[in-house]
mmCIF file of C-alpha atoms in Angstrom:
data_model
loop_
_atom_site.group_PDB
_atom_site.id
_atom_site.type_symbol
_atom_site.label_atom_id
_atom_site.label_comp_id
_atom_site.label_asym_id
_atom_site.label_seq_id
_atom_site.Cartn_x
_atom_site.Cartn_y
_atom_site.Cartn_z
ATOM 1 C CA UNK B 1 0.000 0.000 0.000
ATOM 2 C CA UNK B 2 1.273 3.468 -0.871
ATOM 3 C CA UNK B 3 2.078 6.072 1.778
ATOM 4 C CA UNK B 4 1.976 9.864 1.589
ATOM 5 C CA UNK B 5 4.976 11.441 3.321
ATOM 6 C CA UNK B 6 4.098 15.048 4.194
ATOM 7 C CA UNK B 7 7.158 17.204 4.850
ATOM 8 C CA UNK B 8 6.816 20.551 6.580
ATOM 9 C CA UNK B 9 9.254 23.145 7.865
ATOM 10 C CA UNK B 10 10.533 26.626 7.270
ATOM 11 C CA UNK B 11 12.546 27.409 4.141
ATOM 12 C CA UNK B 12 16.178 26.368 4.495
ATOM 13 C CA UNK B 13 15.768 23.601 7.085
ATOM 14 C CA UNK B 14 16.575 20.843 4.560
ATOM 15 C CA UNK B 15 13.201 19.522 3.365
ATOM 16 C CA UNK B 16 14.144 19.257 -0.298
ATOM 17 C CA UNK B 17 17.607 17.834 0.431
ATOM 18 C CA UNK B 18 15.990 15.205 2.645
ATOM 19 C CA UNK B 19 13.212 14.469 0.112
ATOM 20 C CA UNK B 20 15.764 13.996 -2.672
ATOM 21 C CA UNK B 21 17.730 11.543 -0.535
ATOM 22 C CA UNK B 22 14.620 9.648 0.606
ATOM 23 C CA UNK B 23 12.709 9.396 -2.698
ATOM 24 C CA UNK B 24 14.945 6.759 -4.352
ATOM 25 C CA UNK B 25 14.974 4.644 -1.183
ATOM 26 C CA UNK B 26 11.169 4.551 -1.158
ATOM 27 C CA UNK B 27 10.772 4.567 -4.933
ATOM 28 C CA UNK B 28 8.605 7.602 -4.223
ATOM 29 C CA UNK B 29 7.359 10.446 -6.353
ATOM 30 C CA UNK B 30 8.841 13.705 -5.066
ATOM 31 C CA UNK B 31 6.278 16.524 -5.330
ATOM 32 C CA UNK B 32 7.856 19.888 -4.590
ATOM 33 C CA UNK B 33 5.282 22.658 -4.169
ATOM 34 C CA UNK B 34 7.911 25.290 -5.096
ATOM 35 C CA UNK B 35 8.199 23.673 -8.537
ATOM 36 C CA UNK B 36 4.421 23.675 -8.997
ATOM 37 C CA UNK B 37 4.176 27.320 -7.917
ATOM 38 C CA UNK B 38 6.988 28.273 -10.314
ATOM 39 C CA UNK B 39 5.119 26.545 -13.151
ATOM 40 C CA UNK B 40 1.937 28.445 -12.264
ATOM 41 C CA UNK B 41 3.905 31.693 -12.226
ATOM 42 C CA UNK B 42 5.394 31.081 -15.686
ATOM 43 C CA UNK B 43 2.139 29.840 -17.224
ATOM 44 C CA UNK B 44 0.127 32.079 -19.540
ATOM 45 C CA UNK B 45 -2.130 32.815 -16.560
ATOM 46 C CA UNK B 46 0.911 34.139 -14.637
ATOM 47 C CA UNK B 47 -0.502 33.008 -11.289
ATOM 48 C CA UNK B 48 1.645 34.733 -8.688
ATOM 49 C CA UNK B 49 1.512 34.607 -5.803
ATOM 50 C CA UNK B 50 0.056 31.151 -6.069
ATOM 51 C CA UNK B 51 -1.575 31.260 -2.619
ATOM 52 C CA UNK B 52 -3.144 27.810 -2.226
ATOM 53 C CA UNK B 53 -3.092 26.904 -5.939
ATOM 54 C CA UNK B 54 0.322 25.220 -5.747
ATOM 55 C CA UNK B 55 -0.749 23.104 -2.797
ATOM 56 C CA UNK B 56 -4.079 22.145 -4.348
ATOM 57 C CA UNK B 57 -2.492 21.224 -7.691
ATOM 58 C CA UNK B 58 0.309 19.214 -6.058
ATOM 59 C CA UNK B 59 -2.165 17.407 -3.778
ATOM 60 C CA UNK B 60 -4.241 16.399 -6.820
ATOM 61 C CA UNK B 61 -1.125 14.945 -8.491
ATOM 62 C CA UNK B 62 -0.250 13.239 -5.194
ATOM 63 C CA UNK B 63 -3.684 11.610 -5.020
ATOM 64 C CA UNK B 64 -3.390 10.356 -8.609
ATOM 65 C CA UNK B 65 -0.008 8.782 -7.835
ATOM 66 C CA UNK B 66 -1.155 7.311 -4.523
ATOM 67 C CA UNK B 67 -4.119 5.670 -6.280
ATOM 68 C CA UNK B 68 -1.632 4.075 -8.671
ATOM 69 C CA UNK B 69 0.193 2.596 -5.686
ATOM 70 C CA UNK B 70 3.127 5.013 -5.710
ATOM 71 C CA UNK B 71 4.610 6.387 -2.508
ATOM 72 C CA UNK B 72 4.607 10.187 -2.586
ATOM 73 C CA UNK B 73 6.731 12.752 -0.762
ATOM 74 C CA UNK B 74 4.985 16.125 -0.457
ATOM 75 C CA UNK B 75 7.744 18.719 -0.054
ATOM 76 C CA UNK B 76 6.305 22.038 1.143
ATOM 77 C CA UNK B 77 6.550 24.525 3.989
ATOM 78 C CA UNK B 78 3.037 23.551 5.131
ATOM 79 C CA UNK B 79 3.046 26.424 7.628
ATOM 80 C CA UNK B 80 -0.554 26.238 8.809
ATOM 81 C CA UNK B 81 -3.090 23.562 9.594
ATOM 82 C CA UNK B 82 -5.097 24.378 6.449
ATOM 83 C CA UNK B 83 -2.187 23.474 4.159
ATOM 84 C CA UNK B 84 -1.402 20.364 6.199
ATOM 85 C CA UNK B 85 -5.028 19.269 5.873
ATOM 86 C CA UNK B 86 -4.873 19.529 2.063
ATOM 87 C CA UNK B 87 -2.491 16.556 2.166
ATOM 88 C CA UNK B 88 -4.656 14.654 4.637
ATOM 89 C CA UNK B 89 -7.568 15.010 2.246
ATOM 90 C CA UNK B 90 -5.406 13.648 -0.578
ATOM 91 C CA UNK B 91 -4.439 10.627 1.541
ATOM 92 C CA UNK B 92 -8.056 10.021 2.548
ATOM 93 C CA UNK B 93 -9.183 10.391 -1.064
ATOM 94 C CA UNK B 94 -6.641 7.775 -2.125
ATOM 95 C CA UNK B 95 -7.442 5.580 0.909
ATOM 96 C CA UNK B 96 -3.819 5.512 2.096
ATOM 97 C CA UNK B 97 -1.974 6.510 5.258
ATOM 98 C CA UNK B 98 -0.102 9.760 5.651
ATOM 99 C CA UNK B 99 3.108 10.190 7.610
ATOM 100 C CA UNK B 100 3.790 13.732 8.756
ATOM 101 C CA UNK B 101 7.405 14.807 9.050
ATOM 102 C CA UNK B 102 8.391 18.185 10.452
ATOM 103 C CA UNK B 103 11.914 19.084 9.366
ATOM 104 C CA UNK B 104 13.737 21.489 11.684
ATOM 105 C CA UNK B 105 17.101 23.177 12.015
ATOM 106 C CA UNK B 106 17.016 24.510 15.581
ATOM 107 C CA UNK B 107 20.411 26.198 15.385
ATOM 108 C CA UNK B 108 19.566 29.726 14.235
ATOM 109 C CA UNK B 109 23.077 30.501 12.952
ATOM 110 C CA UNK B 110 23.175 27.351 10.808
ATOM 111 C CA UNK B 111 19.636 27.936 9.589
ATOM 112 C CA UNK B 112 20.520 31.502 8.583
ATOM 113 C CA UNK B 113 23.706 30.287 6.849
ATOM 114 C CA UNK B 114 21.689 27.765 4.845
ATOM 115 C CA UNK B 115 19.076 30.328 3.803
ATOM 116 C CA UNK B 116 21.679 32.885 2.772
ATOM 117 C CA UNK B 117 23.927 30.447 0.897
ATOM 118 C CA UNK B 118 21.402 28.204 -0.804
ATOM 119 C CA UNK B 119 21.523 27.692 -4.534
ATOM 120 C CA UNK B 120 18.343 28.678 -6.351
ATOM 121 C CA UNK B 121 17.504 25.751 -8.627
ATOM 122 C CA UNK B 122 14.116 27.129 -9.730
ATOM 123 C CA UNK B 123 14.701 30.132 -11.960
ATOM 124 C CA UNK B 124 11.121 31.397 -11.760
ATOM 125 C CA UNK B 125 11.258 31.583 -7.975
ATOM 126 C CA UNK B 126 13.112 34.051 -5.819
ATOM 127 C CA UNK B 127 14.303 32.304 -2.662
ATOM 128 C CA UNK B 128 13.308 33.957 0.607
ATOM 129 C CA UNK B 129 15.766 36.090 2.527
ATOM 130 C CA UNK B 130 16.617 35.365 6.145
ATOM 131 C CA UNK B 131 14.295 38.216 7.172
ATOM 132 C CA UNK B 132 11.497 36.633 5.110
ATOM 133 C CA UNK B 133 12.037 33.327 6.899
ATOM 134 C CA UNK B 134 12.093 34.947 10.349
ATOM 135 C CA UNK B 135 8.808 36.744 9.620
ATOM 136 C CA UNK B 136 7.159 33.630 8.215
ATOM 137 C CA UNK B 137 4.123 32.372 10.106
ATOM 138 C CA UNK B 138 4.516 28.743 11.103
ATOM 139 C CA UNK B 139 1.808 27.327 13.364
ATOM 140 C CA UNK B 140 2.770 24.699 15.916
ATOM 141 C CA UNK B 141 1.603 21.217 15.034
ATOM 142 C CA UNK B 142 -1.519 19.920 16.777
ATOM 143 C CA UNK B 143 -1.268 16.412 15.349
ATOM 144 C CA UNK B 144 1.288 13.652 15.701
ATOM 145 C CA UNK B 145 4.333 13.949 13.470
ATOM 146 C CA UNK B 146 7.911 12.753 13.281
ATOM 147 C CA UNK B 147 10.345 15.602 13.978
ATOM 148 C CA UNK B 148 13.597 15.383 12.024
ATOM 149 C CA UNK B 149 16.502 17.599 13.113
ATOM 150 C CA UNK B 150 18.850 18.304 10.194
ATOM 151 C CA UNK B 151 21.322 20.140 12.420
ATOM 152 C CA UNK B 152 21.954 17.311 14.889
ATOM 153 C CA UNK B 153 22.082 14.488 12.347
ATOM 154 C CA UNK B 154 23.382 14.103 8.806
ATOM 155 C CA UNK B 155 20.803 13.657 6.054
ATOM 156 C CA UNK B 156 21.488 9.925 5.637
ATOM 157 C CA UNK B 157 20.874 9.298 9.356
ATOM 158 C CA UNK B 158 17.592 11.215 9.083
ATOM 159 C CA UNK B 159 16.656 9.118 6.056
ATOM 160 C CA UNK B 160 17.252 5.963 8.127
ATOM 161 C CA UNK B 161 15.098 7.362 10.964
ATOM 162 C CA UNK B 162 12.255 8.068 8.527
ATOM 163 C CA UNK B 163 12.566 4.589 7.020
ATOM 164 C CA UNK B 164 12.401 3.044 10.500
ATOM 165 C CA UNK B 165 9.289 5.076 11.350
ATOM 166 C CA UNK B 166 7.824 4.104 7.975
ATOM 167 C CA UNK B 167 8.358 0.408 8.711
ATOM 168 C CA UNK B 168 6.611 0.870 12.080
ATOM 169 C CA UNK B 169 3.717 2.598 10.329
ATOM 170 C CA UNK B 170 3.403 -0.304 7.905
ATOM 171 C CA UNK B 171 3.738 -2.945 10.665
ATOM 172 C CA UNK B 172 1.731 -1.392 13.479
ATOM 173 C CA UNK B 173 -0.322 1.377 11.944
ATOM 174 C CA UNK B 174 1.520 4.132 13.838
ATOM 175 C CA UNK B 175 4.999 5.465 14.380
#
């Protein structure tokens, strides 16, 4: 049975790096909301800012892939409960489980260094500044999730932790 892995976290904490390392291990589709929003921005409709459109479009693609039996990694900031629930609805619609993963970098100096030195690999998007990230609203989670600290552990160790939690989810229905 397919699983929807829902990543959340502020820009620069390592969500995309982690998703790129995890996707081949799970043979998962990596859906990056930034890529969808960039496509909307460069479309003839020039949708920018995308508001919820990027999330809604990516969740629809996620549901299609989940129904085909593909694991999916949803890579997005998911800053508020409304955006997090978009993914839950996709999982429910596909009749699969969702695993929520909050990616954090609790060391402010390292987080700032990452934001300020990151390479922009989506030409249609302007990466946020450190001030943008600090001002970003990010609601605390109310639901169970796996918290992954990309400052304390290397990416490969975090991948192994996620895979272990995934195997518990498959075996026992929770992690």
